[in-house]
Coordinates of C-alpha atoms and ligand atoms in Angstrom, one line a residue:
M1 CA 5.3 16.0 38.3
I2 CA 3.3 18.6 36.2
R3 CA 0.7 17.2 34.2
K4 CA -0.2 19.1 31.0
V5 CA -4.1 20.0 30.7
R6 CA -5.5 20.0 27.6
A7 CA -7.2 23.3 26.4
T8 CA -10.2 23.0 23.9
G9 CA -11.0 25.9 21.9
Y10 CA -10.2 27.6 18.7
N11 CA -8.4 31.0 19.5
S12 CA -8.1 32.9 16.0
Q13 CA -5.6 35.2 18.0
V14 CA -2.6 33.1 18.6
S15 CA -0.5 31.3 16.1
L16 CA -1.4 27.5 15.0
R17 CA 1.3 26.1 16.9
D18 CA 0.7 27.9 20.3
D19 CA -2.9 27.0 19.9
V20 CA -2.4 23.5 19.1
A21 CA 0.3 23.0 21.4
H22 CA -2.4 23.5 24.5
I23 CA -4.6 21.0 22.8
V24 CA -2.1 18.0 22.1
I25 CA -0.7 16.6 25.3
G26 CA 1.8 14.7 23.2
G27 CA 3.3 17.6 21.8
V28 CA 3.6 19.5 18.1
S29 CA 6.4 20.9 16.0
D30 CA 7.0 23.6 13.7
D31 CA 10.7 23.3 13.1
P32 CA 11.6 23.9 10.0
E33 CA 13.8 20.5 9.9
V34 CA 10.7 18.6 11.3
L35 CA 8.3 20.2 8.7
K36 CA 11.0 19.3 6.0
A37 CA 11.1 15.6 7.1
Y38 CA 7.3 15.5 7.1
S39 CA 7.0 17.2 3.6
R40 CA 8.0 14.0 1.7
D41 CA 7.0 10.3 1.6
T42 CA 8.4 8.2 -1.1
S43 CA 6.3 9.4 -3.8
I44 CA 7.4 12.1 -6.6
F45 CA 5.6 14.7 -4.3
E46 CA 6.5 17.2 -1.7
R47 CA 4.0 19.5 0.2
M48 CA 5.6 21.5 3.2
P49 CA 3.1 21.2 6.3
E50 CA 2.3 23.8 8.7
L51 CA 2.6 21.8 11.7
V52 CA 3.2 18.5 13.0
A53 CA 1.2 17.2 15.9
F54 CA 2.3 14.0 18.1
P55 CA -0.8 12.9 19.6
K56 CA -0.1 10.8 22.9
D57 CA -3.5 9.0 22.9
A58 CA -6.9 9.0 21.1
D59 CA -8.1 11.6 23.4
D60 CA -5.2 13.9 22.0
V61 CA -6.5 13.1 18.4
A62 CA -10.3 13.7 19.4
A63 CA -9.2 17.1 21.0
L64 CA -7.4 17.9 17.9
V65 CA -10.2 16.9 15.7
K66 CA -12.8 19.1 17.6
Y67 CA -10.2 22.2 17.3
V68 CA -9.8 21.7 13.6
R69 CA -13.5 21.2 13.2
K70 CA -14.1 24.7 15.1
A71 CA -11.3 26.4 13.2
K72 CA -12.9 25.0 9.8
E73 CA -16.4 26.5 10.8
M74 CA -14.6 29.8 11.5
G75 CA -13.4 29.7 7.8
R76 CA -9.9 28.8 8.5
H77 CA -7.9 26.9 5.6
I78 CA -7.0 23.9 8.0
S79 CA -7.2 20.1 8.0
L80 CA -5.7 17.0 9.3
T81 CA -3.6 14.2 7.6
G82 CA -2.7 11.0 9.5
R83 CA 0.9 9.7 9.1
A84 CA 2.4 6.7 10.3
A85 CA 6.0 5.5 8.7
G86 CA 5.6 7.9 5.5
T87 CA 6.8 5.1 3.1
D88 CA 3.6 6.0 0.9
M89 CA 4.3 5.9 -2.9
S90 CA 1.0 8.0 -3.8
G91 CA 1.6 11.3 -1.9
G92 CA -1.2 9.8 0.8
P93 CA 0.5 11.4 4.1
L94 CA 1.4 14.9 2.3
T95 CA -0.5 18.1 3.2
D96 CA 0.1 21.9 3.6
S97 CA -1.8 21.8 6.9
I98 CA -1.5 19.8 10.2
V99 CA 0.2 16.2 10.1
V100 CA -1.1 13.7 12.9
S101 CA 2.0 11.5 13.6
F102 CA 1.5 8.5 15.2
T103 CA 4.9 6.7 15.4
K104 CA 6.4 9.0 18.0
H105 CA 3.7 8.0 21.0
M106 CA 1.0 5.8 19.7
N107 CA 2.9 3.0 18.9
R108 CA 2.0 0.2 21.4
V109 CA 1.5 -3.3 20.9
L110 CA -1.5 -3.7 23.4
E111 CA -2.3 -7.4 23.3
V112 CA -1.4 -10.6 21.4
G113 CA -3.8 -13.4 21.8
Y114 CA -3.7 -17.0 20.0
D115 CA -4.6 -15.6 16.7
T116 CA -5.4 -11.8 17.0
C117 CA -3.3 -8.7 17.9
V118 CA -4.4 -5.4 19.0
A119 CA -1.8 -2.5 18.5
E120 CA -1.9 1.2 18.0
P121 CA -1.3 2.7 14.5
G122 CA 2.2 4.3 14.9
V123 CA 3.7 0.6 15.8
Y124 CA 6.4 -0.2 13.2
Y125 CA 5.4 -3.5 11.6
R126 CA 8.9 -5.0 12.1
D127 CA 8.3 -4.6 16.0
L128 CA 4.5 -5.7 15.6
E129 CA 5.8 -8.9 14.0
K130 CA 8.7 -9.6 16.4
A131 CA 6.0 -9.8 19.2
T132 CA 3.5 -11.7 17.5
L133 CA 5.7 -14.2 16.1
K134 CA 7.3 -14.5 19.5
Q135 CA 4.1 -15.1 21.5
T136 CA 2.1 -16.8 19.2
G137 CA 4.4 -18.0 16.1
R138 CA 1.9 -16.0 13.8
L139 CA 2.2 -12.9 11.9
I140 CA 0.0 -11.0 9.4
P141 CA 0.4 -12.1 6.1
P142 CA -0.2 -9.1 3.9
Y143 CA 2.8 -7.2 5.0
P144 CA 4.4 -5.1 2.3
A145 CA 7.9 -5.2 0.7
S146 CA 8.4 -2.2 3.0
R147 CA 7.9 -4.4 6.0
E148 CA 11.2 -2.9 7.8
L149 CA 10.0 0.5 7.3
C150 CA 6.2 0.9 7.5
A151 CA 3.7 1.2 10.3
L152 CA 0.4 -0.4 11.0
G153 CA -1.8 2.5 10.7
G154 CA -0.2 3.3 6.9
M155 CA -0.9 -0.5 6.2
L156 CA -4.5 -0.3 7.2
A157 CA -5.1 3.0 5.6
N158 CA -3.6 1.8 2.2
N159 CA -5.2 -1.7 2.3
C160 CA -1.4 -3.0 1.8
A161 CA -0.4 -6.3 0.1
G162 CA 2.6 -8.1 -0.5
E163 CA 4.4 -11.4 -1.7
L164 CA 2.0 -13.7 0.4
T165 CA -1.1 -11.9 -0.9
L166 CA -1.6 -14.2 -3.6
L167 CA -2.3 -17.1 -1.1
Y168 CA -3.4 -15.0 2.0
G169 CA -5.1 -11.8 0.5
K170 CA -5.1 -8.4 1.6
M171 CA -4.9 -6.2 4.6
N172 CA -8.7 -5.6 4.8
R173 CA -9.2 -9.6 5.3
Y174 CA -7.1 -9.4 8.5
V175 CA -9.2 -6.4 9.9
L176 CA -11.5 -7.3 12.9
E177 CA -12.0 -4.2 14.7
L178 CA -11.0 -0.5 14.3
D179 CA -11.3 2.4 16.8
V180 CA -11.4 5.6 15.0
V181 CA -11.8 9.3 15.7
L182 CA -15.0 10.8 13.3
S183 CA -14.7 14.1 12.0
D184 CA -16.7 15.6 14.9
G185 CA -14.2 14.3 17.6
S186 CA -16.3 11.6 18.6
R187 CA -15.0 8.2 19.1
A188 CA -16.5 4.9 17.2
T189 CA -15.5 1.3 17.3
F190 CA -16.1 -0.5 14.0
H191 CA -16.5 -4.1 13.6
P192 CA -19.1 -6.2 11.4
L193 CA -22.8 -5.7 12.8
S194 CA -25.4 -8.4 12.6
K195 CA -28.8 -7.0 11.2
E196 CA -30.2 -6.4 14.8
E197 CA -27.0 -4.6 15.9
L198 CA -27.2 -2.6 12.8
K199 CA -30.9 -1.8 13.6
T200 CA -29.7 -0.5 16.8
K201 CA -26.7 1.4 15.8
K202 CA -28.9 3.1 13.2
K203 CA -31.1 4.7 16.1
E204 CA -28.2 6.6 17.5
Q205 CA -28.5 10.3 17.3
T206 CA -24.6 10.7 17.1
L207 CA -22.5 11.2 14.0
E208 CA -21.8 7.5 14.2
G209 CA -25.5 6.7 14.1
D210 CA -25.8 9.1 10.9
I211 CA -22.9 7.4 9.4
Y212 CA -24.4 3.7 9.7
R213 CA -28.0 5.0 8.6
R214 CA -26.8 7.1 5.5
T215 CA -24.2 4.3 4.4
H216 CA -26.5 1.5 4.7
K217 CA -29.2 3.6 2.7
L218 CA -26.4 4.2 -0.2
I219 CA -25.4 1.1 -0.3
E220 CA -28.8 -0.7 -0.6
E221 CA -30.3 2.0 -3.1
N222 CA -27.2 1.5 -5.3
E223 CA -26.7 -2.3 -5.0
E224 CA -26.2 -2.8 -8.7
E225 CA -23.9 -0.1 -9.5
I226 CA -21.9 -0.8 -6.5
E227 CA -21.5 -4.4 -7.5
N228 CA -20.8 -3.3 -11.1
A229 CA -17.9 -1.3 -10.0
R230 CA -16.3 -4.2 -8.0
P231 CA -12.8 -4.7 -9.5
S232 CA -12.6 -8.0 -11.0
V233 CA -8.7 -8.3 -10.5
S234 CA -7.3 -10.1 -7.5
K235 CA -6.0 -6.7 -5.8
N236 CA -7.2 -3.1 -5.7
S237 CA -6.8 -0.1 -3.3
A238 CA -8.5 2.4 -5.7
G239 CA -11.7 4.3 -4.6
Y240 CA -13.7 3.2 -1.4
A241 CA -14.5 -0.5 -1.3
L242 CA -18.0 0.0 -1.0
W243 CA -18.8 -3.5 -2.5
D244 CA -16.9 -5.1 0.6
V245 CA -19.3 -3.4 3.3
L246 CA -22.5 -5.4 3.1
D247 CA -21.6 -9.3 3.5
K248 CA -24.9 -10.9 2.2
E249 CA -23.7 -14.6 3.1
N250 CA -22.8 -13.6 6.6
E251 CA -25.5 -11.3 6.8
T252 CA -23.1 -8.5 8.4
F253 CA -22.6 -4.9 7.7
D254 CA -18.9 -3.8 8.3
L255 CA -17.4 -0.4 8.3
T256 CA -14.2 -1.6 8.9
Q257 CA -14.0 -2.5 5.2
L258 CA -14.7 1.1 4.2
I259 CA -11.8 2.6 6.7
V260 CA -9.3 0.3 5.3
G261 CA -7.8 1.3 2.4
S262 CA -9.6 5.0 2.8
Q263 CA -6.0 6.7 3.3
G264 CA -7.5 8.4 6.0
T265 CA -9.9 10.5 4.5
L266 CA -12.9 9.3 6.5
A267 CA -11.7 8.9 10.0
L268 CA -8.4 8.4 11.8
I269 CA -7.4 5.1 13.2
T270 CA -6.4 5.0 17.0
R271 CA -6.2 1.4 17.6
A272 CA -6.7 -2.1 15.6
R273 CA -7.5 -5.5 16.2
V274 CA -5.9 -7.6 13.5
A275 CA -6.2 -11.3 12.6
L276 CA -2.7 -13.3 12.8
E277 CA -1.9 -16.5 10.5
K278 CA 0.5 -19.2 11.0
L279 CA 2.5 -19.9 7.9
E280 CA 4.0 -23.2 6.8
E281 CA 7.6 -24.0 8.2
N282 CA 9.3 -25.0 5.1
R283 CA 9.6 -23.3 1.7
S284 CA 11.1 -24.2 -1.8
M285 CA 11.5 -22.0 -4.5
L286 CA 11.1 -22.6 -8.4
V287 CA 13.2 -20.0 -10.4
V288 CA 12.0 -19.6 -14.2
F289 CA 14.1 -17.4 -16.6
L290 CA 12.3 -16.0 -19.5
S291 CA 13.8 -14.7 -22.6
D292 CA 10.6 -14.7 -24.4
L293 CA 7.5 -13.0 -22.9
A294 CA 5.2 -14.6 -25.1
V295 CA 5.2 -17.6 -23.2
L296 CA 4.8 -15.7 -19.8
P297 CA 0.7 -16.2 -19.5
E298 CA 1.0 -20.1 -20.0
V299 CA 4.0 -20.4 -17.1
V300 CA 1.9 -18.3 -14.7
R301 CA -1.4 -20.3 -15.4
R302 CA 0.5 -23.7 -15.1
V303 CA 2.6 -22.7 -12.0
R304 CA -0.3 -21.1 -10.4
A305 CA -2.1 -24.4 -10.3
F306 CA 0.4 -25.7 -7.6
Y307 CA -0.7 -22.9 -5.2
P308 CA 2.6 -21.3 -4.8
E309 CA 2.7 -19.2 -1.6
S310 CA 4.0 -16.3 -3.8
F311 CA 4.7 -15.8 -7.1
E312 CA 7.1 -12.8 -7.8
S313 CA 9.1 -11.4 -10.5
Y314 CA 12.0 -9.0 -11.8
D315 CA 13.1 -8.0 -14.9
N316 CA 16.6 -7.8 -16.8
H317 CA 17.1 -4.1 -15.4
T318 CA 16.9 -5.0 -11.9
F319 CA 18.9 -8.1 -12.6
K320 CA 21.8 -5.7 -13.9
L321 CA 21.5 -3.5 -11.2
A322 CA 21.5 -6.4 -8.3
V323 CA 24.6 -7.7 -10.2
R324 CA 26.4 -4.2 -10.1
F325 CA 25.5 -3.5 -6.5
A326 CA 25.8 -7.1 -5.2
G327 CA 28.6 -5.5 -2.7
D328 CA 25.6 -3.4 -1.0
F329 CA 23.5 -6.5 -0.1
L330 CA 26.7 -8.4 1.3
R331 CA 27.8 -5.3 3.3
Q332 CA 24.4 -5.7 5.3
L333 CA 25.6 -9.2 6.2
G334 CA 28.2 -10.6 8.5
L335 CA 31.4 -12.0 6.9
R336 CA 30.3 -15.6 6.8
D337 CA 27.1 -14.9 5.3
A338 CA 28.3 -12.4 3.0
V339 CA 30.9 -14.8 1.6
R340 CA 28.1 -17.5 1.2
L341 CA 25.9 -15.1 -0.7
G342 CA 28.8 -13.5 -2.5
F343 CA 29.3 -17.2 -4.2
A344 CA 25.6 -17.3 -4.9
F345 CA 25.8 -14.4 -6.8
L346 CA 28.5 -15.9 -9.5
P347 CA 26.1 -17.5 -11.7
E348 CA 24.4 -13.8 -12.1
A349 CA 27.9 -12.0 -12.6
W350 CA 28.7 -14.9 -15.2
M351 CA 25.3 -14.2 -17.0
A352 CA 25.9 -10.4 -17.1
I353 CA 29.5 -10.8 -18.3
T354 CA 28.4 -13.2 -21.1
G355 CA 25.2 -11.3 -22.1
G356 CA 22.9 -14.1 -21.1
I357 CA 20.5 -12.2 -19.1
P358 CA 16.8 -13.3 -19.2
K359 CA 14.1 -10.8 -19.7
L360 CA 12.1 -11.7 -16.7
V361 CA 12.9 -14.0 -13.5
L362 CA 10.0 -15.5 -12.0
L363 CA 10.3 -16.5 -8.4
A364 CA 7.4 -19.2 -7.2
E365 CA 7.8 -20.3 -3.7
F366 CA 5.8 -23.3 -2.4
A367 CA 5.3 -23.8 1.5
S368 CA 4.5 -26.9 3.3
A369 CA 4.7 -28.8 6.6
T370 CA 8.0 -30.5 5.9
D371 CA 11.0 -29.8 3.6
M372 CA 10.4 -32.5 1.5
T373 CA 6.9 -31.8 0.7
A374 CA 7.8 -28.4 -0.1
R375 CA 10.7 -29.4 -2.6
D376 CA 8.1 -32.0 -4.0
K377 CA 5.8 -29.2 -4.9
A378 CA 8.4 -26.9 -6.5
R379 CA 9.7 -30.0 -8.4
E380 CA 6.1 -31.0 -9.7
A381 CA 5.6 -27.1 -10.7
R382 CA 8.8 -27.5 -12.9
L383 CA 7.9 -30.5 -14.3
A384 CA 4.7 -28.9 -15.5
I385 CA 6.6 -26.2 -17.4
A386 CA 9.3 -28.4 -18.6
D387 CA 8.0 -28.5 -22.3
L388 CA 8.1 -24.6 -22.6
P389 CA 10.9 -22.5 -24.0
I390 CA 12.0 -21.4 -20.8
A391 CA 15.1 -22.2 -18.4
S392 CA 14.3 -23.0 -14.7
R393 CA 15.8 -24.2 -11.7
L394 CA 15.1 -24.9 -8.0
A395 CA 16.7 -22.9 -5.5
F396 CA 17.2 -23.6 -1.6
G397 CA 19.0 -21.9 1.4
M398 CA 21.4 -19.2 0.3
M399 CA 20.3 -19.2 -3.3
E400 CA 16.8 -18.9 -2.3
E401 CA 17.7 -15.8 0.0
K402 CA 19.6 -14.4 -2.7
Y403 CA 16.7 -14.3 -5.2
W404 CA 14.2 -12.8 -2.4
K405 CA 17.0 -10.2 -1.7
I406 CA 17.0 -8.9 -5.4
R407 CA 13.1 -8.6 -5.8
R408 CA 12.8 -7.0 -2.1
E409 CA 15.5 -4.5 -2.8
S410 CA 14.4 -3.8 -6.3
F411 CA 13.1 -0.3 -5.6
A412 CA 15.9 0.6 -3.0
L413 CA 18.4 -0.5 -5.4
L414 CA 17.1 2.2 -7.6
R415 CA 16.7 5.0 -5.1
K416 CA 20.1 4.5 -3.6
H417 CA 22.3 3.9 -6.5
I418 CA 21.3 6.1 -9.8
H419 CA 22.4 9.4 -9.2
G420 CA 20.6 12.6 -10.4
L421 CA 17.5 10.4 -11.4
H422 CA 14.7 9.7 -9.3
A423 CA 13.0 6.2 -9.1
A424 CA 9.5 7.7 -9.6
P425 CA 6.6 5.8 -8.7
F426 CA 3.5 6.9 -11.0
I427 CA 2.8 4.1 -13.0
E428 CA 4.1 1.7 -10.4
D429 CA 1.2 -0.3 -9.2
I430 CA -1.2 -1.5 -12.0
V431 CA -3.2 -4.7 -11.9
V432 CA -4.4 -6.8 -14.9
N433 CA -5.9 -10.6 -14.8
P434 CA -2.9 -12.7 -16.0
D435 CA -5.1 -14.2 -18.7
D436 CA -4.9 -10.8 -20.4
Y437 CA -0.9 -10.8 -20.5
P438 CA -0.7 -12.0 -24.1
R439 CA -2.7 -8.8 -25.3
F440 CA -2.0 -6.4 -22.6
L441 CA 1.8 -6.6 -22.3
P442 CA 2.6 -5.9 -25.9
E443 CA 0.3 -2.9 -25.8
L444 CA 1.9 -1.6 -22.5
N445 CA 5.4 -2.2 -24.0
T446 CA 4.4 -0.1 -27.1
L447 CA 3.3 2.8 -24.9
L448 CA 6.3 2.8 -22.7
S449 CA 8.5 2.7 -25.9
Q450 CA 7.0 5.9 -27.3
Y451 CA 9.1 7.7 -24.2
D452 CA 12.9 7.8 -23.8
I453 CA 12.9 6.5 -20.4
M454 CA 14.7 3.6 -18.5
Y455 CA 12.6 1.6 -16.0
T456 CA 12.5 -1.4 -14.0
I457 CA 9.7 -4.0 -13.6
A458 CA 9.4 -5.9 -10.7
G459 CA 6.0 -7.2 -9.2
H460 CA 3.6 -9.9 -7.9
I461 CA 3.4 -11.8 -11.3
G462 CA 0.8 -14.3 -9.6
N463 CA -1.6 -11.5 -9.0
G464 CA -1.0 -9.5 -12.3
N465 CA 0.5 -6.7 -10.3
F466 CA 3.4 -4.8 -11.8
H467 CA 5.5 -2.5 -10.3
I468 CA 7.0 -0.4 -13.2
I469 CA 9.4 2.3 -11.7
P470 CA 10.9 4.8 -14.4
L471 CA 13.9 6.6 -13.7
M472 CA 13.4 10.6 -14.2
D473 CA 15.3 13.7 -13.7
M474 CA 12.7 15.7 -12.0
K475 CA 14.6 18.9 -12.5
R476 CA 13.7 18.6 -16.2
P477 CA 10.6 20.0 -17.4
E478 CA 10.2 17.5 -20.1
H479 CA 10.4 14.8 -17.6
R480 CA 7.9 16.1 -15.5
R481 CA 5.6 16.2 -18.6
I482 CA 6.1 12.6 -19.4
I483 CA 4.7 11.8 -16.1
L484 CA 1.8 13.8 -16.7
E485 CA 1.2 12.2 -20.1
L486 CA 2.2 8.8 -19.8
A487 CA 0.3 8.2 -16.4
P488 CA -3.1 8.6 -17.8
K489 CA -2.1 6.5 -20.9
V490 CA -1.2 3.6 -18.9
Y491 CA -4.3 3.9 -16.6
E492 CA -6.6 4.3 -19.5
L493 CA -5.0 1.1 -20.9
V494 CA -5.4 -0.7 -17.7
A495 CA -9.1 0.2 -17.3
R496 CA -9.6 -0.9 -20.8
Y497 CA -8.3 -4.3 -19.7
N498 CA -10.7 -4.3 -16.5
G499 CA -7.7 -3.8 -14.3
S500 CA -7.1 -1.7 -11.2
I501 CA -4.8 1.3 -11.5
T502 CA -3.4 0.6 -8.1
G503 CA -3.4 -2.9 -6.4
E504 CA -1.8 -2.0 -3.4
H505 CA -0.4 1.6 -3.1
N506 CA -3.7 3.6 -3.2
D507 CA -4.8 6.7 -4.9
G508 CA -3.2 9.7 -3.1
I509 CA -2.3 12.7 -5.1
M510 CA -1.2 10.6 -8.1
R511 CA -4.2 8.5 -9.1
T512 CA -7.1 10.3 -7.5
P513 CA -7.7 12.5 -10.3
Y514 CA -7.7 9.5 -12.7
L515 CA -10.2 7.2 -10.8
H516 CA -12.8 7.9 -13.7
Y517 CA -10.7 5.5 -15.7
M518 CA -11.7 2.8 -13.5
F519 CA -15.0 4.0 -12.1
S520 CA -18.4 5.2 -13.6
P521 CA -19.4 8.8 -13.3
R522 CA -22.3 7.4 -10.8
T523 CA -19.6 5.5 -8.9
L524 CA -17.3 8.5 -8.3
E525 CA -20.6 10.2 -7.2
L526 CA -21.2 7.6 -4.4
F527 CA -17.4 7.9 -3.4
A528 CA -18.2 12.0 -3.0
E529 CA -21.2 10.7 -1.0
V530 CA -19.2 8.4 1.2
K531 CA -16.8 11.3 2.1
N532 CA -19.7 13.7 2.8
I533 CA -21.3 11.3 5.2
F534 CA -18.2 10.8 7.2
D535 CA -16.6 14.0 6.8
P536 CA -18.9 17.0 5.4
L537 CA -16.5 19.8 6.3
N538 CA -13.4 18.0 4.7
I539 CA -11.1 17.9 7.6
F540 CA -9.4 14.5 6.7
N541 CA -6.9 14.3 4.1
P542 CA -8.5 16.5 1.6
G543 CA -7.8 15.9 -2.2
K544 CA -7.0 12.5 -1.6
K545 CA -9.7 9.8 -3.0
V546 CA -12.1 12.5 -3.6
G547 CA -11.5 15.9 -5.0
G548 CA -7.8 15.7 -6.3
T549 CA -7.0 17.2 -9.5
V550 CA -4.3 17.0 -12.3
E551 CA -3.2 20.5 -11.2
D552 CA -2.3 19.0 -7.5
I553 CA -0.2 16.5 -9.3
E554 CA 1.7 19.3 -11.2
R555 CA 1.8 21.7 -8.2
Y556 CA 3.2 19.1 -5.7
M557 CA 5.4 17.2 -8.1
I558 CA 9.2 17.5 -7.0
H559 CA 11.4 19.9 -8.9
T560 CA 14.9 18.8 -7.6
Ligands
FAD601 C1 10.8 0.0 -0.8 C2 8.9 0.1 -0.8 C3 8.3 -0.9 -1.1 C4 6.9 -1.0 -0.6 N1 6.3 -2.0 -1.1 C5 5.0 -2.0 -0.9 C6 4.1 -3.2 -0.9 O1 4.8 -4.5 -1.2 N2 2.9 -3.5 -0.9 C7 2.3 -2.1 -0.3 O2 1.0 -2.5 -0.1 N3 3.0 -1.2 -0.2 C8 4.3 -1.0 -0.4 N4 4.9 0.2 -0.3 C9 4.0 1.3 0.1 C10 3.9 1.5 1.5 O3 5.1 1.4 2.4 C11 2.8 0.9 2.1 O4 1.5 1.0 1.5 C12 2.7 0.8 3.9 O5 1.6 0.0 4.3 C13 2.4 2.3 4.2 O6 2.9 2.4 5.5 P1 3.4 3.8 6.1 O7 3.6 3.5 7.8 O8 4.5 4.1 5.8 O9 2.1 4.7 5.8 P2 2.2 6.1 5.5 O10 3.1 6.5 4.4 O11 2.6 7.2 6.8 O12 0.5 6.5 5.4 C14 -0.1 5.8 4.4 C15 -1.3 6.5 4.4 O13 -2.1 5.9 5.5 C16 -2.7 7.3 6.2 N5 -2.8 6.7 7.6 C17 -1.5 6.8 8.4 N6 -1.7 6.4 9.4 C18 -3.1 6.6 9.8 C19 -4.2 6.6 10.7 N7 -3.9 6.3 11.8 N8 -5.4 6.7 10.5 C20 -5.8 7.0 9.3 N9 -4.9 7.1 8.3 C21 -3.8 6.9 8.5 C22 -1.9 8.3 5.6 O14 -2.6 9.6 5.7 C23 -1.4 7.9 4.1 O15 -2.6 8.5 3.4 C24 6.1 0.0 -0.4 C25 7.0 1.3 -0.4 C26 8.3 1.4 -0.2 C27 9.2 2.7 -0.1

């Protein structure tokens, strides 16, 4: 067998493809069909890359970074954007330069221990979960709703969250150690450091040592500013999480907390050690039907007191779509389950026919060691809201599954079925404190009603995280204008309520230009300093997190 030998240098005389093909043993492609596939994620943007590289291992990634650094120093417009499964909703993995695609080769589960696993960034979550469940009965709780599609690298880089985040937190809580390639092509392993370990690291005359020295200094000198910038809502993926690096209680300094959620703008992740959790075996669901949103905050407050494992919601538009396209859900199942689930949809079909559709459906799921205690919790929560003007029911088995199907498939329902219109994520991930619902929701409603658009709302109601997905005709300039006009208005409103403009989907092309609504000018300067410490030549995913503009949004928005 002939082993490919990796070249090293930048050669300005040959094409990018030929040059990089000698560097990345795992292969490259500039095939127009491949480039087209990599020009999209699930956002409203499109950017055609020049080349896609498929690294075989961390050495390939390091060699590629060194090559790009050299090329940049010679004045070439070139950069590297990591990509896992490409399900990002913000334009995070899109670039006009080189995509570093991890799912082809760097997709191995390397180790599954009792309550941790080690894997490469290109492993699909569905495969990782199969392995961890099989070997330990544990999983990574903050898996996103895109769990069947996404991969580990994107979950880390976006600091993802999901239906279990209410009880278990976001991805950053589960990251124990990250192997990364830094912007000079050197490799580093980040994990929490004790005071002594930090002191030793800071002495190293390497880029890693420099990163520790300067980041530590920046955090110490700006302690108050950073603490004030800490979002007060329970979920956030906006900005760089400087507030999570220094853990005063445990006296640790942990750069994994900066890399997680940084959308590949500080380093490329090549391996991760992640904690696993064992979930309770039994669940029971309380379903609440709301016709008047005024009562929502009180329902959320009372139900949360019973510590549901998840507390989700979907609106009347999602409800109607689900009934209309119930056949689609059923086709995914075998005949027996399809018949059972089909019967489970009959009450919804009846509600749709008689016009008794609730404005919002809330799903609170309670988990416990036994079926009986799970049901008891759901019953107690139901009793606690019995005096409010709502309808409610307990759901088990197929009924429970039906509600989950509607909630989990809400975005896919829009994407697949509304022809000519685009399910457009641009205000799809806002978070406010649930206590602010009574004042915030009417203001949001007034804003949305200024525009003649149809939208669905689903989301993590217990966390105050709303997924508002408008349906837009991206061919029409007036619709593209609405996006540019409405997005900053919604972000400004959210910021006024001390919320987050993105709880889990991150900044990307869509939100980077609007980070000033959430963060002070000084905090934005600190973000720029962090980027400069890690990546002074702007090699990694330029224009995301730092330096993105509204013109980028206009330029890369799809027109079809
Ligand atoms: C139907 C649907 C539902 C969704 N639901 C949720 C949800 O509930 N919660 C949630 O958080 N998100 C959700 N998302 C958004 C998205 O799926 C998640 O954020 C997911 O974790 C992204 O993973 P990915 O593998 O697709 O990453 P990609 O889209 O490939 O990349 C995401 C970001 O990570 C960076 N990146 C990728 N690999 C690396 C690496 N090795 N090193 C450094 N940077 C890297 C990319 O540059 C990009 O900026 C949803 C999306 C869809 C389509």
